[in-house]
Coordinates of C-alpha atoms (C1' of nucleotides) in Angstrom, one line a residue:
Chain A
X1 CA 4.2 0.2 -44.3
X2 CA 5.9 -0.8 -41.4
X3 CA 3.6 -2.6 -38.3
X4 CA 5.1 -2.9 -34.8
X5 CA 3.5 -5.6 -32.9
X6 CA 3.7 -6.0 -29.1
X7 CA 3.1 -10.3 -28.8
X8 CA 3.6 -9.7 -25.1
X9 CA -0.3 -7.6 -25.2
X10 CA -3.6 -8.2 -24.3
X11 CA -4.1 -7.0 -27.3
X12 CA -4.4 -10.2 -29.8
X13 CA -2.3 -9.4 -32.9
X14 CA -4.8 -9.8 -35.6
X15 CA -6.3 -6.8 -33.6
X16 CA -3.3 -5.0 -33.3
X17 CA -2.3 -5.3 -37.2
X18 CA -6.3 -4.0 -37.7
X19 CA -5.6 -0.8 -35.8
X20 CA -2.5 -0.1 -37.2
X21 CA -4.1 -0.8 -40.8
X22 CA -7.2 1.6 -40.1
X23 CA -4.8 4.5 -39.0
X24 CA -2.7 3.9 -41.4
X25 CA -5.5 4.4 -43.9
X26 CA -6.7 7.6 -41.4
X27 CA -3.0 9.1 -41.6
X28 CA -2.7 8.6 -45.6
X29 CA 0.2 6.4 -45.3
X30 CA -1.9 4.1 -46.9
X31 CA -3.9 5.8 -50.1
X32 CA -6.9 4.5 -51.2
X33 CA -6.5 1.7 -53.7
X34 CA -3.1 1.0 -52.3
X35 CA -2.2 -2.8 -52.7
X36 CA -1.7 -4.2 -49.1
X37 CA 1.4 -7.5 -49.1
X38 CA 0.0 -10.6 -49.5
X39 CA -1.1 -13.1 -46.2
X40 CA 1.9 -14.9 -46.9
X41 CA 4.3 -12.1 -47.4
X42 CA 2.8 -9.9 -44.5
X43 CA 3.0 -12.9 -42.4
X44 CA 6.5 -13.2 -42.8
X45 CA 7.7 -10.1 -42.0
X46 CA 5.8 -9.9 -38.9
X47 CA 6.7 -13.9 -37.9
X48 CA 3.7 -14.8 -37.2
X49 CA 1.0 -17.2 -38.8
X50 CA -0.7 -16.4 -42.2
X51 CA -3.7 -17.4 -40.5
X52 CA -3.6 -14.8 -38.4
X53 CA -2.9 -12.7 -41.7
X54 CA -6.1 -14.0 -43.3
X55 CA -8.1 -13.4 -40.4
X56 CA -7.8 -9.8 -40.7
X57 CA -7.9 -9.5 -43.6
X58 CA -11.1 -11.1 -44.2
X59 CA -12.6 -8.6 -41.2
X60 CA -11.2 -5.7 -42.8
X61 CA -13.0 -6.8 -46.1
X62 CA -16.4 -7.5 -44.4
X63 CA -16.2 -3.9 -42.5
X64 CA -15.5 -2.7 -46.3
X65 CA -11.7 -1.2 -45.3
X66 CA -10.3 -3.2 -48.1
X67 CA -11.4 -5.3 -51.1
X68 CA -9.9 -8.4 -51.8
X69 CA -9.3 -10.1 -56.0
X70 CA -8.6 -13.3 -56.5
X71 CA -5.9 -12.7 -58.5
X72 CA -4.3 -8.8 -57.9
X73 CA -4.4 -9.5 -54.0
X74 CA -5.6 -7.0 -51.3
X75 CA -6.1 -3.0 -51.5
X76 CA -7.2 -0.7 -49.7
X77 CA -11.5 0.0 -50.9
X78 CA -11.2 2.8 -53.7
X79 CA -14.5 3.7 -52.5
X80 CA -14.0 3.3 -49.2
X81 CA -17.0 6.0 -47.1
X82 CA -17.2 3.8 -43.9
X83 CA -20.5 5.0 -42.7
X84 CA -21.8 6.6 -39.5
X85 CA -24.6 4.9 -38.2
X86 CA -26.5 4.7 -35.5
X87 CA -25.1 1.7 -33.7
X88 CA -21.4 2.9 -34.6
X89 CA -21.9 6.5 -32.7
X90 CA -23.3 4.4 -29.5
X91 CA -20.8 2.0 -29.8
X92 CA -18.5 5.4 -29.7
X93 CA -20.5 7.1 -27.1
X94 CA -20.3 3.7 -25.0
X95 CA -16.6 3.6 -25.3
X96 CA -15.8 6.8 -24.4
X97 CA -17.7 6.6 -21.0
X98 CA -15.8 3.8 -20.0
X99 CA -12.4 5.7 -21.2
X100 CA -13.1 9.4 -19.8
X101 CA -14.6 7.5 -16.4
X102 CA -11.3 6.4 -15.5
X103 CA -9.4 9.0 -17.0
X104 CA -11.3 11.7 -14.6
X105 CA -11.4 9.4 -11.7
X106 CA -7.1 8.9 -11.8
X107 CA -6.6 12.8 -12.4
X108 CA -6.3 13.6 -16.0
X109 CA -8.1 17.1 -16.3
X110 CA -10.5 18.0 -18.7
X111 CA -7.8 20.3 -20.5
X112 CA -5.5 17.7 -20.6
X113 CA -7.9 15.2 -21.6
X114 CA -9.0 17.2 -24.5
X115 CA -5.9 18.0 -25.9
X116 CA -5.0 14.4 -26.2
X117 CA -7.8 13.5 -28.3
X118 CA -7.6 16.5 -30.4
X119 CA -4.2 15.7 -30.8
X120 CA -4.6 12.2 -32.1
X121 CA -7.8 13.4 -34.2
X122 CA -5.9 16.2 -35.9
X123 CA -3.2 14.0 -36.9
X124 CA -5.5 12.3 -39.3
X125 CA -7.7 15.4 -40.0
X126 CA -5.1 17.1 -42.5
X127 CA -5.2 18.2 -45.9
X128 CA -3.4 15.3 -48.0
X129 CA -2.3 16.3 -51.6
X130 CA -2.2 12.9 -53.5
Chain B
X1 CA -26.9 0.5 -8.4
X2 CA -28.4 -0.7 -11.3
X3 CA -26.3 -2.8 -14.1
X4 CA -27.3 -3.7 -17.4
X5 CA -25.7 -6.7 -18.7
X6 CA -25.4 -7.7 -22.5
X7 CA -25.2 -11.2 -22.3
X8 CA -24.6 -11.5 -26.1
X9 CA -21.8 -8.6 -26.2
X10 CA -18.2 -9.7 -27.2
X11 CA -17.6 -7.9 -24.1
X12 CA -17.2 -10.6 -21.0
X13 CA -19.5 -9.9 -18.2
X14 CA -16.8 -8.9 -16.0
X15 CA -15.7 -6.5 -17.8
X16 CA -19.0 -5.1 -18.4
X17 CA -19.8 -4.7 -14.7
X18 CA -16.3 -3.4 -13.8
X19 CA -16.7 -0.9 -16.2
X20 CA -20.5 0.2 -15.0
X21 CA -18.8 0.3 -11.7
X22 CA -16.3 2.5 -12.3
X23 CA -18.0 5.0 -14.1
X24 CA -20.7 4.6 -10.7
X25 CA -17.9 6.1 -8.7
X26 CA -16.9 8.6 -11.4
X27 CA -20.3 9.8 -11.9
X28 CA -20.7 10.3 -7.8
X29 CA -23.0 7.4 -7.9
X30 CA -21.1 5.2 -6.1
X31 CA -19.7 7.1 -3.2
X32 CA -16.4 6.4 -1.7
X33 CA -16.6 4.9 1.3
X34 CA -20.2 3.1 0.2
X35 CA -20.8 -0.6 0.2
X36 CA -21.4 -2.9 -3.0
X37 CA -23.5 -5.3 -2.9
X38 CA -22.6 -9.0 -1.6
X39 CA -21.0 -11.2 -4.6
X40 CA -23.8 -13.8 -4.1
X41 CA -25.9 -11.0 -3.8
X42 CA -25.1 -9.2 -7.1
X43 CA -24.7 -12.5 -8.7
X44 CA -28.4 -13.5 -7.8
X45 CA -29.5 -9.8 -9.0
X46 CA -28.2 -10.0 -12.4
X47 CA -28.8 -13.8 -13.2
X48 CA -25.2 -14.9 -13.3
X49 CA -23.0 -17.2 -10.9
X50 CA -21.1 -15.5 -7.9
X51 CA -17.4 -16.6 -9.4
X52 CA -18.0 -14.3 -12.2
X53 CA -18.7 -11.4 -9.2
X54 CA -16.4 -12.3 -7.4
X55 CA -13.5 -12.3 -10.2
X56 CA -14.8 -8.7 -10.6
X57 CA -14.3 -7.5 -6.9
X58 CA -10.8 -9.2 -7.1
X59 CA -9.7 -6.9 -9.9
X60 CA -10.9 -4.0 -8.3
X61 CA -9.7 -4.6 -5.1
X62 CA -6.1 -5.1 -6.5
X63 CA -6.6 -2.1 -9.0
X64 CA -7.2 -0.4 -6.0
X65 CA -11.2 1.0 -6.8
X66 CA -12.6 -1.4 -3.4
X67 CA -11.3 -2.8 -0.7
X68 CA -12.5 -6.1 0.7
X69 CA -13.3 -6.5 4.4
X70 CA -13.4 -10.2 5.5
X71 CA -16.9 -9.7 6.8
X72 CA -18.6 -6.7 5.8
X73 CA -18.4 -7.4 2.1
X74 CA -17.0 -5.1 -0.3
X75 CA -16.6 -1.2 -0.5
X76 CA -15.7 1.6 -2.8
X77 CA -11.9 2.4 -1.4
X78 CA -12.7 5.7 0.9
X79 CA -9.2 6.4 0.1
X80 CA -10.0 5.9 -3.0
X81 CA -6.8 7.8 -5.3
X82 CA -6.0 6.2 -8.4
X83 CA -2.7 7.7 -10.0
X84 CA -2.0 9.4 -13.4
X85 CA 0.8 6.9 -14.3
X86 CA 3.0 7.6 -17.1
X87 CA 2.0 4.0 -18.4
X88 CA -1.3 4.9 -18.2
X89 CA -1.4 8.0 -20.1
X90 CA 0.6 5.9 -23.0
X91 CA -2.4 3.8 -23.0
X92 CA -4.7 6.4 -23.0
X93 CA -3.4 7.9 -26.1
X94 CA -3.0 4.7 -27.7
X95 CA -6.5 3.6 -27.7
X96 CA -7.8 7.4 -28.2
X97 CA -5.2 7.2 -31.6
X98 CA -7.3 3.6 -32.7
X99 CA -10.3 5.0 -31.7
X100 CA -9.9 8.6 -33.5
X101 CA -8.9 7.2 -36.2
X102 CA -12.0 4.7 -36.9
X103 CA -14.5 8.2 -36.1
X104 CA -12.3 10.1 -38.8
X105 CA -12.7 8.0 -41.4
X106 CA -16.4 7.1 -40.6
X107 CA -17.0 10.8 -41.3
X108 CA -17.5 11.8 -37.8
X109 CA -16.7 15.0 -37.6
X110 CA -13.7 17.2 -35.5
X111 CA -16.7 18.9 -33.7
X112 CA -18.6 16.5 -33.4
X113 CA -16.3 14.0 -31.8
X114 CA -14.7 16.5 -29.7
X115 CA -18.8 16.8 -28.5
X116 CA -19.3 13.6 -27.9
X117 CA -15.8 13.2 -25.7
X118 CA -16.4 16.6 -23.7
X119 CA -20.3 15.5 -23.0
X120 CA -19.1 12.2 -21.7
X121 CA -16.2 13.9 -19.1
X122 CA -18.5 16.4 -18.2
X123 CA -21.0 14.1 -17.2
X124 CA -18.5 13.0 -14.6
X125 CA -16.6 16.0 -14.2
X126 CA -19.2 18.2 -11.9
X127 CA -19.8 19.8 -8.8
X128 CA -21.6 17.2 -6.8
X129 CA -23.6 18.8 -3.9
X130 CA -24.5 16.1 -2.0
Chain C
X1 CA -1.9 -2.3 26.3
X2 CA -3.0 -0.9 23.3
X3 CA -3.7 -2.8 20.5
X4 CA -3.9 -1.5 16.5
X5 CA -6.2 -3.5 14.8
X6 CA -6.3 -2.6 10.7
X7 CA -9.8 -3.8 10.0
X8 CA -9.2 -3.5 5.7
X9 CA -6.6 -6.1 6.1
X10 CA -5.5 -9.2 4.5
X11 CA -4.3 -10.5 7.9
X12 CA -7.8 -12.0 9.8
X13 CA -8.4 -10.0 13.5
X14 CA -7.6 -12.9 15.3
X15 CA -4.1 -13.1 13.7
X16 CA -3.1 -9.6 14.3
X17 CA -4.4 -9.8 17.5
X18 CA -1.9 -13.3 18.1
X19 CA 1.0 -11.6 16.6
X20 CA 0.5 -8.0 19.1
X21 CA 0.2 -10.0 22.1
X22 CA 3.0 -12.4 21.7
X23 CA 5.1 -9.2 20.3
X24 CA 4.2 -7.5 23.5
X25 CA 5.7 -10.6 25.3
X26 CA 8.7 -10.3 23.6
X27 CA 9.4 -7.0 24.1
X28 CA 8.3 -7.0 27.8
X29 CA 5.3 -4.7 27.9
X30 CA 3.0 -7.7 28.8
X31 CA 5.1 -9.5 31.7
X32 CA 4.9 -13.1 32.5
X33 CA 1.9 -13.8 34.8
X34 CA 0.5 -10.5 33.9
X35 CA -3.2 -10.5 33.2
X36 CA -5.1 -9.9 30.4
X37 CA -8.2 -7.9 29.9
X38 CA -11.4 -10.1 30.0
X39 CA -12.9 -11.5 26.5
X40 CA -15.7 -9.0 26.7
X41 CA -14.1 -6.2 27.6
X42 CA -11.3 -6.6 25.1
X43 CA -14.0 -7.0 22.4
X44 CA -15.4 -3.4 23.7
X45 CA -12.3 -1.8 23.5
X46 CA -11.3 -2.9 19.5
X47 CA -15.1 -3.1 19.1
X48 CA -15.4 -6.3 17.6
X49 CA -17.2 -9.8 18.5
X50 CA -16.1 -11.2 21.3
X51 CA -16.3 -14.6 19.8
X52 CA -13.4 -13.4 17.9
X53 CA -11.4 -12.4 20.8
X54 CA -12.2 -15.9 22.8
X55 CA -10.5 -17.5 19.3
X56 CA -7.2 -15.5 20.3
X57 CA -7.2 -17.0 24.0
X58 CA -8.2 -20.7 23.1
X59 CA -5.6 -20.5 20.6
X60 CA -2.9 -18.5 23.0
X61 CA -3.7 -20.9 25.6
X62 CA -3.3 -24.2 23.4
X63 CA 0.3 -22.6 22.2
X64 CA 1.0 -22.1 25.6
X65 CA 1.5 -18.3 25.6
X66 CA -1.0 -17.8 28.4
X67 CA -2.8 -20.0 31.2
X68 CA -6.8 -19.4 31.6
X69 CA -8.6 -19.9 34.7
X70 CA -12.3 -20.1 35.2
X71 CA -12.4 -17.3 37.8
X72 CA -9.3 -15.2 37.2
X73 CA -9.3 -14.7 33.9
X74 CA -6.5 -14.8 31.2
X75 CA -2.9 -14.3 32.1
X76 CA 0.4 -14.4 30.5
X77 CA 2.0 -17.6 31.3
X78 CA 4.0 -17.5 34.3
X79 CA 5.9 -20.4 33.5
X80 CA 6.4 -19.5 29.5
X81 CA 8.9 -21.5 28.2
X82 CA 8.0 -22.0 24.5
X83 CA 9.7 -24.8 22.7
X84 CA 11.8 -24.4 20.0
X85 CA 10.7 -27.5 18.3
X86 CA 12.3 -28.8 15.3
X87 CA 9.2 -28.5 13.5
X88 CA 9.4 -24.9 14.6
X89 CA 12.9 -25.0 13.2
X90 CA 11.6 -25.7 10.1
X91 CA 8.6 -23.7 10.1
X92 CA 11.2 -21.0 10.4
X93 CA 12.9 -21.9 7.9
X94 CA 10.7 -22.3 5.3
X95 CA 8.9 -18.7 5.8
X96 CA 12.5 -16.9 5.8
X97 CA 13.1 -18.9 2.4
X98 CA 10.0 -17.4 1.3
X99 CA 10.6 -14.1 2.2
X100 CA 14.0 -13.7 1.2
X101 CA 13.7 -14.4 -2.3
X102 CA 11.2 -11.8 -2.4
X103 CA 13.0 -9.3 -0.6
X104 CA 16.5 -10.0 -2.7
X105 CA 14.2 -10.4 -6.0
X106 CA 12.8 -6.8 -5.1
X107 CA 16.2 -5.5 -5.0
X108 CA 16.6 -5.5 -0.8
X109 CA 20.3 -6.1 -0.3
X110 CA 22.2 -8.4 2.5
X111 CA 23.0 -5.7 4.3
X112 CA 19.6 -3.7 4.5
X113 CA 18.2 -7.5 5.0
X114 CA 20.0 -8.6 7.5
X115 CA 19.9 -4.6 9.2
X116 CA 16.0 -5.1 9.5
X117 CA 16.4 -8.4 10.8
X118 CA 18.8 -7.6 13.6
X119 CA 17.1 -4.3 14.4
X120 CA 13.6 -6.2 14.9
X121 CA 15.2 -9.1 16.4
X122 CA 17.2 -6.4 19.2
X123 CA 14.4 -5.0 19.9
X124 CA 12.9 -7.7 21.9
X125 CA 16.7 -9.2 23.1
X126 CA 17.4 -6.8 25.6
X127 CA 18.0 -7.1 29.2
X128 CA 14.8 -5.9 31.4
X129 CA 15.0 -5.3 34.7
X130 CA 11.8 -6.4 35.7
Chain D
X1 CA 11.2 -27.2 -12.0
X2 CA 9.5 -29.6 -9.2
X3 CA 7.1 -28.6 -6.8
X4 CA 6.6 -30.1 -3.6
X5 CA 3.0 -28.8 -2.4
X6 CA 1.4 -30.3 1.0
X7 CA -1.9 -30.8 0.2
X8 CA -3.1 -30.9 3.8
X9 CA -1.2 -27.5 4.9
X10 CA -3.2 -24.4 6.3
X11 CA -1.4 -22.7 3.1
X12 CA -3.4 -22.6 0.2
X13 CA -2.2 -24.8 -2.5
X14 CA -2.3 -21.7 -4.9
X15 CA 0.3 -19.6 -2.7
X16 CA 2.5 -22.6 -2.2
X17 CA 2.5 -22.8 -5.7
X18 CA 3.3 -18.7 -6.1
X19 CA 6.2 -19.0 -3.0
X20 CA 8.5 -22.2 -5.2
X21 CA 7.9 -20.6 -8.2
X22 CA 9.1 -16.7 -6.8
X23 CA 12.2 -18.6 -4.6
X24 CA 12.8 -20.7 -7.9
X25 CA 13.5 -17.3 -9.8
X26 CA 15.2 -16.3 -6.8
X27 CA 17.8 -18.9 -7.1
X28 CA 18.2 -19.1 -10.6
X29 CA 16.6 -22.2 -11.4
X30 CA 14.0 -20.4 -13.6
X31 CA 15.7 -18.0 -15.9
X32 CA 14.7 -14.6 -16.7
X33 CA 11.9 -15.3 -20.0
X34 CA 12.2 -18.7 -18.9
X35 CA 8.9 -20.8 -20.2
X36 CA 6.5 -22.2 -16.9
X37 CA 4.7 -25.6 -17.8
X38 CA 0.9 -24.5 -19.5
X39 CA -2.1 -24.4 -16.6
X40 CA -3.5 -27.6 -17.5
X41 CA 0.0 -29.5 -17.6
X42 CA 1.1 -28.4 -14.3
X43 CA -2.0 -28.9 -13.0
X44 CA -1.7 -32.7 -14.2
X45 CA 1.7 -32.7 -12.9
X46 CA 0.8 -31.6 -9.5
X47 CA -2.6 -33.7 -9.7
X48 CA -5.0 -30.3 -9.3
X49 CA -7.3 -28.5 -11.3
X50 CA -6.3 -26.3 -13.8
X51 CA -8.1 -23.6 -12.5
X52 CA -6.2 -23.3 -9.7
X53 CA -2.7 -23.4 -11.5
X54 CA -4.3 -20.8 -13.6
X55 CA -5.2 -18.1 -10.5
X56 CA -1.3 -18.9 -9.9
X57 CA -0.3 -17.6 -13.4
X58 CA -2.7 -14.9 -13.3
X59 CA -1.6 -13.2 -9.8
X60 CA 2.1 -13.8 -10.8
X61 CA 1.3 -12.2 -13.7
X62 CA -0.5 -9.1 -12.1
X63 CA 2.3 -9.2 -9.6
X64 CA 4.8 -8.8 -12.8
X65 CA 6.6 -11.9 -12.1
X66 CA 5.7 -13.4 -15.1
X67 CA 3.9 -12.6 -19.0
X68 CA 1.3 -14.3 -20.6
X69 CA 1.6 -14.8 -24.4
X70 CA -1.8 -15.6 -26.4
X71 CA -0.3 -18.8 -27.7
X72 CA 3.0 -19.6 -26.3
X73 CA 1.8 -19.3 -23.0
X74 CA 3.4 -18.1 -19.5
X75 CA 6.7 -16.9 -19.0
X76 CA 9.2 -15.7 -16.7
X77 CA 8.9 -11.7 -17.5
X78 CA 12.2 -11.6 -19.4
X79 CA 12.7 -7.8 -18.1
X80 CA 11.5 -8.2 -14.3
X81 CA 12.3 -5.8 -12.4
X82 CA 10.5 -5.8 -8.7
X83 CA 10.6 -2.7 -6.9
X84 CA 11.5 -2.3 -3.9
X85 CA 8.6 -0.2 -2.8
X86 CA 8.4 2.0 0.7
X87 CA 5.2 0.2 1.4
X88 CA 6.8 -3.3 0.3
X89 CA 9.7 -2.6 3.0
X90 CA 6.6 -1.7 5.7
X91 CA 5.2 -5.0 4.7
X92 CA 8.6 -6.6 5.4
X93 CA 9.5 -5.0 8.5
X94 CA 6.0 -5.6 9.7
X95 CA 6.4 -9.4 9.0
X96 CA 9.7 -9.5 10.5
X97 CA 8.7 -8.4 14.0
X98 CA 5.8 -10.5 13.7
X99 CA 8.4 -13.9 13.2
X100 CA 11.7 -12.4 15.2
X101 CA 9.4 -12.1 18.3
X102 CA 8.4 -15.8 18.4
X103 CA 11.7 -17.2 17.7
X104 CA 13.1 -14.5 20.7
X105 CA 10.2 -16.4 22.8
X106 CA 11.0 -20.0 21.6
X107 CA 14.8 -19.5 22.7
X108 CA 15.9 -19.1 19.2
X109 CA 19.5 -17.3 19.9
X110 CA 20.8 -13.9 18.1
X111 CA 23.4 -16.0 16.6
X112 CA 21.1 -19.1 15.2
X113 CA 18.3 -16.4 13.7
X114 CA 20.8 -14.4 11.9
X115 CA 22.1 -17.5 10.6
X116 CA 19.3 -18.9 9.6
X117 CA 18.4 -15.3 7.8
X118 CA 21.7 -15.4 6.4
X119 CA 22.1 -18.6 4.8
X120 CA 19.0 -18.4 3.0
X121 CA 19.2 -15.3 1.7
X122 CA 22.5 -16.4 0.6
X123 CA 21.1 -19.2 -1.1
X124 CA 19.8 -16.3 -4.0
X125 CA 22.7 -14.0 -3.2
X126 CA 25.5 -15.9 -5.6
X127 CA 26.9 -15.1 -8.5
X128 CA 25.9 -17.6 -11.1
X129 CA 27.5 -18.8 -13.8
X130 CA 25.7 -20.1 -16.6
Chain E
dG1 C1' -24.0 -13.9 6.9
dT2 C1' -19.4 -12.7 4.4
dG3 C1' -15.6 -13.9 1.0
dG4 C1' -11.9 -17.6 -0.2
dT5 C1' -10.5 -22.0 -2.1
dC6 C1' -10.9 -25.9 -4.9
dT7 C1' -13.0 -29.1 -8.1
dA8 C1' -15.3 -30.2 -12.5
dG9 C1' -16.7 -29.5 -16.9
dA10 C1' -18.2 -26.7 -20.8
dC11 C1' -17.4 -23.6 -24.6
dC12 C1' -14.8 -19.9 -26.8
dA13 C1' -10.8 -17.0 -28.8
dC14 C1' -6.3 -17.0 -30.4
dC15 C1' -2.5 -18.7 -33.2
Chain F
dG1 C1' -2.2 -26.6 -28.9
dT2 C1' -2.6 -22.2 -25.6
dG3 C1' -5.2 -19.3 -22.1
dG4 C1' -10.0 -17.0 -21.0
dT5 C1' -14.7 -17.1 -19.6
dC6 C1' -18.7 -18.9 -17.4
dT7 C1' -21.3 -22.2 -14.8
dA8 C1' -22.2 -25.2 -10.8
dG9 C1' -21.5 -26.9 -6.5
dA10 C1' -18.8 -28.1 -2.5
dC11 C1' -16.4 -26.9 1.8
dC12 C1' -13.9 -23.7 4.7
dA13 C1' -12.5 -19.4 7.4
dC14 C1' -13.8 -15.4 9.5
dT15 C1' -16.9 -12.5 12.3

DNA sequence: GTGGTCTAGACCACC
DNA sequence: GTGGTCTAGACCACT
């Protein structure tokens, strides 16, 4: 799995490294139960801190996206079901206000609006054979 | 124009009251053209120091959403036309593909989201007879 | 004379004000000993305070740009000979260093540069029959 | 990089600050990805508060003049590339008639403006070798 | 009255 | 260590 950081972003990078693990996951690039590199090693091939390595992957544990031995490393959860709740559909709802607010107000149409994020949905929503 | 602030969100209160603001003018409550209140003003409402206002009205007057007259306070631009940048719709789909990708794989549905997204840009997207 | 006052700008009323008047001395539309409208009614015609516009004169008046008497109002002064002062000199000098490197960051080139210098700098050097 | 900044001038400390560094890119002495001094080390240097060196870094920044990194701090932006804007030359030519018609009025000849235009802007305009 | 500038000091996030 | 956010209070410029 190959990551592509921008270090020049708002974005901080343990963020960045979080999204492109969760689509990753979303796309089936990565399978469930899939080992992910160690901190150390995904720290080097990135060049940047295995801090910033653990950090995420201690969030990713504690939203449940990956499970973490002591000794066989990092995977991604065999069991993984994140789960819908309540406070993650407003949190959704919330965000989407903001993003389709400005996205109205600078001239993207509804039409064009919608295809993008059926686009981007359906290029997760696909029937994997693993 | 009311705001509601969560003080203990990860999101700073800047951001929180630009965003309220923007999606004011998207949703035709804010008209273009009408005055916001002072920054000492607002500050006082909410319960938070003027600099913190007064950062906001800064990046909206240079995102273009206000301008600032030296006495009359602050106004939604009446010219107000924000563009459909190339950089912007790359950020758009960017944040739609981290965003998709979480709702996928916390079960959230194709119909569903594509609900929750056309809701939201309708709500902003209507004839306004005023 | 006609003055264009843009009320949304950076540039305070009293400034732009400063800079159309003494620009209407250079070019000759304002002669020397010619009088100026009264504080009032120049206030009336932008429609701003007058306090604003009795700023302008004290300040014209201290550079030397126009003479005031108590009876006979404002005029352009007949005896203008501004100084070129070395502090002027240097004034000068340090605002053109300022904007050139902006201008030849930005990609302006000598010539264009030096073409919108010249061009602004003719239109006030000519000979006027007067 | 030294900065000279009058402390008693009508020009706010934070533009003075903005004008060296923009002419200081201008004449080469600050490389292209260059790294600036952090806010609170230039603002010991200079003997201000670091507040104020960081609305510097933050307008430069929004400006494109520079990037911020998380960590590493500010930066020349390695790929700057200013445009040269229509309403950037308006804001130019505006400026010029503004100063050109003073100096006309102060006695300051064709010859001695144009020089003084020239030899600054020449001051950027060489080819370095480094 | 309005916003703009500057200072001072606190705490936080990121790496 | 870096910058980011927020508070608090002062003084100034403009109208």
């Amino acid at each position: 799995m190959l990551l592509y950081i921008q270090f020049d972003s708002e974005v901080p990078i343990y963020q960045q490294i979080k999204n492109q693990i969760i689509r990753a996951i979303a796309s089936g690039e990565l399978k469930l139960g899939e080992d992910l590199p160690s901190v150390r090693q995904l720290a080097a091939d990135i060049g940047i801190n295995f801090h910033t390595v653990n950090k995420v992957y201690n969030q990713l544990k504690q939203e449940g996206w990956v499970v973490i031995h002591r000794k066989s490393g990092v995977m991604i959860n065999p069991d993984l079901k994140a789960e819908k709740t309540k406070e993650y559909i407003e949190y959704l709802d919330e965000i989407i206000k903001n993003i389709s607010a400005e996205a109205y107000l600078r001239g993207v149409s509804k039409e064009e609006f919608m295809n993008i994020v059926e686009k981007n949905y359906d290029s997760y929503n696909v029937i994997k054979g693993d």
